[in-house]
């Protein structure tokens, strides 16, 4: 079993900062990629940022220069953070963590999603 737990969302004024966190634990053999996606009301799910186990990052153009993704892994869990600075009203969305990993004793990679955390930016 693999568990993903997200935390850190909330309400912030435009121009402010927030950090959201996702911790993956359980029967994990290895992590391929960890990332964040977001969905604003009435809109599709969009990629925000991803990071590979090798440290390669990818960002949506709309967040480049404002958001930073990072990850770490110890024996017990893998954690991905999204530091969001200079937040804009249009960053308001539910943010979902996604982890591509290889479970213990299962062949092949699988994707797991977090439960989502609300980020609201007020003007």
XYZ file of C-alpha atoms in Angstrom:
123
model
C 0.000 0.000 0.000
C 1.089 3.540 -0.803
C -0.195 6.611 1.007
C 0.027 10.244 -0.094
C -0.689 13.007 2.406
C -0.857 16.629 1.333
C -0.703 19.678 3.578
C -0.082 23.400 3.570
C -2.816 24.947 1.489
C -4.795 27.960 2.621
C -5.766 31.555 1.996
C -3.209 34.207 1.134
C -3.261 37.683 -0.331
C -1.936 38.365 -3.796
C 1.809 38.797 -3.690
C 2.151 36.473 -0.741
C 3.712 33.043 -0.380
C 2.632 29.533 0.527
C 4.344 26.178 0.657
C 2.485 22.950 0.068
C 3.835 19.532 0.904
C 3.122 15.969 -0.156
C 4.525 12.964 1.665
C 4.500 9.520 0.073
C 4.991 6.466 2.240
C 4.367 2.734 2.243
C 5.595 -0.085 0.045
C 7.705 2.026 -2.308
C 10.684 0.555 -4.108
C 11.660 3.683 -5.997
C 10.325 7.062 -7.061
C 10.429 8.166 -10.692
C 8.746 11.578 -10.579
C 6.860 13.699 -8.089
C 4.783 16.652 -9.120
C 1.933 19.062 -8.611
C -1.130 19.667 -10.739
C -3.952 22.111 -10.168
C -7.573 22.521 -11.104
C -9.392 25.821 -10.893
C -13.216 25.851 -10.751
C -14.677 24.984 -14.129
C -11.279 24.378 -15.695
C -9.189 21.365 -16.610
C -6.450 19.820 -14.563
C -3.132 21.441 -15.442
C 0.478 20.592 -14.721
C 2.188 23.011 -12.360
C 5.621 21.484 -11.777
C 7.401 18.137 -11.663
C 10.728 16.881 -10.388
C 12.442 13.596 -11.149
C 14.427 11.516 -8.716
C 17.490 12.804 -10.561
C 16.544 16.382 -9.795
C 15.302 17.450 -13.214
C 12.497 19.973 -12.868
C 9.772 21.109 -15.220
C 7.439 24.076 -14.730
C 4.374 25.451 -16.408
C 5.174 28.749 -18.096
C 2.658 30.529 -15.872
C 4.612 29.711 -12.701
C 8.214 29.897 -13.876
C 10.252 32.225 -11.701
C 7.621 32.209 -8.951
C 7.269 28.558 -7.900
C 9.990 26.133 -6.858
C 9.593 22.374 -6.595
C 11.904 20.145 -4.592
C 11.911 16.628 -3.209
C 13.712 14.466 -0.720
C 13.655 10.799 0.231
C 14.641 8.896 3.320
C 14.011 5.291 4.255
C 10.501 5.968 5.512
C 9.027 8.423 3.033
C 9.491 10.670 0.035
C 8.433 14.287 0.230
C 7.815 16.904 -2.435
C 7.403 20.608 -1.700
C 6.064 23.409 -3.827
C 7.189 26.838 -2.681
C 4.860 29.404 -4.204
C 5.921 33.048 -4.176
C 4.414 36.174 -5.705
C 1.051 34.453 -5.768
C -1.631 35.750 -8.109
C -5.399 35.496 -7.953
C -5.251 33.194 -10.968
C -3.199 30.698 -8.946
C -6.349 29.894 -6.984
C -7.100 26.200 -7.425
C -7.095 22.801 -5.798
C -3.548 21.501 -5.970
C -2.996 17.768 -6.364
C 0.185 15.844 -5.738
C 1.042 13.086 -8.222
C 3.744 10.516 -7.700
C 5.017 8.046 -10.299
C 6.684 5.236 -8.453
C 7.559 1.563 -8.486
C 5.866 -0.316 -5.648
C 7.617 -3.115 -3.822
C 6.982 -6.545 -5.346
C 5.013 -5.122 -8.297
C 6.430 -4.953 -11.805
C 6.207 -1.583 -13.493
C 5.541 1.992 -12.471
C 2.233 3.267 -11.144
C 0.806 6.725 -10.542
C -0.720 7.820 -7.280
C -2.652 11.012 -6.526
C -3.083 12.973 -3.341
C -6.434 14.120 -2.011
C -5.898 17.741 -3.043
C -5.297 20.908 -1.076
C -7.062 24.212 -1.665
C -4.987 27.303 -2.391
C -6.930 30.553 -2.491
C -5.319 33.855 -3.419
C -7.337 36.973 -2.666
C -6.936 40.339 -4.363
